[in-house]
XYZ file of C-alpha atoms in Angstrom:
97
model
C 11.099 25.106 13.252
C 9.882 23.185 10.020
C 12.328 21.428 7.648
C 15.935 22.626 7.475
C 17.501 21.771 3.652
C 21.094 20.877 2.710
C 23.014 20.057 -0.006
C 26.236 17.645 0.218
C 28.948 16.970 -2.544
C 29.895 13.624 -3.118
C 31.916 13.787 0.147
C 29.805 14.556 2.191
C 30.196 18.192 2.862
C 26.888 19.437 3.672
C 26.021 23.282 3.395
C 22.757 25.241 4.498
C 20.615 25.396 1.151
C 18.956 28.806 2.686
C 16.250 29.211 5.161
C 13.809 29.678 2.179
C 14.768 26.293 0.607
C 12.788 24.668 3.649
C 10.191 27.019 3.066
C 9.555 25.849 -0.450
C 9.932 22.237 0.477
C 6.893 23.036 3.121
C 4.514 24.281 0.087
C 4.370 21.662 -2.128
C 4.859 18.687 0.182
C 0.663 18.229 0.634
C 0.711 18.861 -3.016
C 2.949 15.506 -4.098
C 1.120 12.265 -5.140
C 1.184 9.694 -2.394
C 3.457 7.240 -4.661
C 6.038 9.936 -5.418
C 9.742 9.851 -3.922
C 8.968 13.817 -1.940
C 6.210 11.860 -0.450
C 8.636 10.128 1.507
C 10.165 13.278 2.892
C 10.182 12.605 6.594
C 8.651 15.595 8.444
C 10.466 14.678 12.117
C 13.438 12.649 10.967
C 15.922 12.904 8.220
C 15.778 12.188 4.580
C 18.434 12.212 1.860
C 18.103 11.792 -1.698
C 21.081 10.635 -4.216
C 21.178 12.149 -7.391
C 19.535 9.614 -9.264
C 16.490 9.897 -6.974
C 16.751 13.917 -7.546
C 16.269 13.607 -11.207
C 13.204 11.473 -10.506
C 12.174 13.957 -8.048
C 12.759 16.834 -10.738
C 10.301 15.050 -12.971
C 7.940 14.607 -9.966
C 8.044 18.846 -9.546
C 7.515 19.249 -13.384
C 4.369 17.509 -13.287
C 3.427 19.518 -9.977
C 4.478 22.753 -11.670
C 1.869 21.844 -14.400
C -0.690 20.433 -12.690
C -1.074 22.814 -9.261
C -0.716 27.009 -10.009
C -1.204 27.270 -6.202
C 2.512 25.354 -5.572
C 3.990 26.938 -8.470
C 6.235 29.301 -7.354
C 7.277 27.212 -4.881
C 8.105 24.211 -6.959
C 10.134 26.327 -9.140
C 12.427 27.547 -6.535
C 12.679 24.390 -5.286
C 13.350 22.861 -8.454
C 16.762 25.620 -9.376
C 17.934 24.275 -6.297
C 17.536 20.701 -6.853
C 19.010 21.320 -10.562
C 22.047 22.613 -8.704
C 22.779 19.447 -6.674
C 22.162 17.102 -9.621
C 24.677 18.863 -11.740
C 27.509 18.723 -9.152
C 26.205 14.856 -8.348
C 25.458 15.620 -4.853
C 22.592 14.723 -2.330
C 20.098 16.812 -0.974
C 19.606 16.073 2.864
C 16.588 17.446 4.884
C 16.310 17.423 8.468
C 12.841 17.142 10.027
C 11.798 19.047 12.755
């Protein structure tokens, strides 16, 4: 089943992010450095990041996008969606298979 990706508003409300939003997620996770905050991305349990974190995370994806052509695509896509949350001061939720 793989990772499933939300998005919350500052209530709580959670939506689907899109089937492909997990999909993206997938790709660059064995691409992240071991210290960075995606690394923590729980592949059977649940994760959530705030905002704050999400800008960090953004930075983390910049340097990916950079650094790795094969996650590329990926990272970008991710990265529109993660731009989305942090301008509406939401949370991004994933739920591990």
């Amino acid at each position: 089943m793989g990772l499933a990706v939300y998005i919350e508003d500052q209530n709580h409300q959670r939506m689907h992010a899109g089937r492909q939003a997990g999909a993206y997620l997938e790709a660059i996770l064995p691409h992240v450095d071991a210290d960075a905050l995606l690394a923590g991305v729980h592949l059977h349990g649940d994760t959530m990041f705030n905002s704050p974190q999400l800008m960090r995370i953004i930075g983390e994806i910049d340097l990916l996008i950079e650094h790795n052509f094969d996650a590329r695509s990926d990272a970008m896509e991710l990265k529109t969606i993660l731009d989305g949350v942090v301008r509406r001061r939401g949370y991004l939720w994933i739920s591990g298979d």
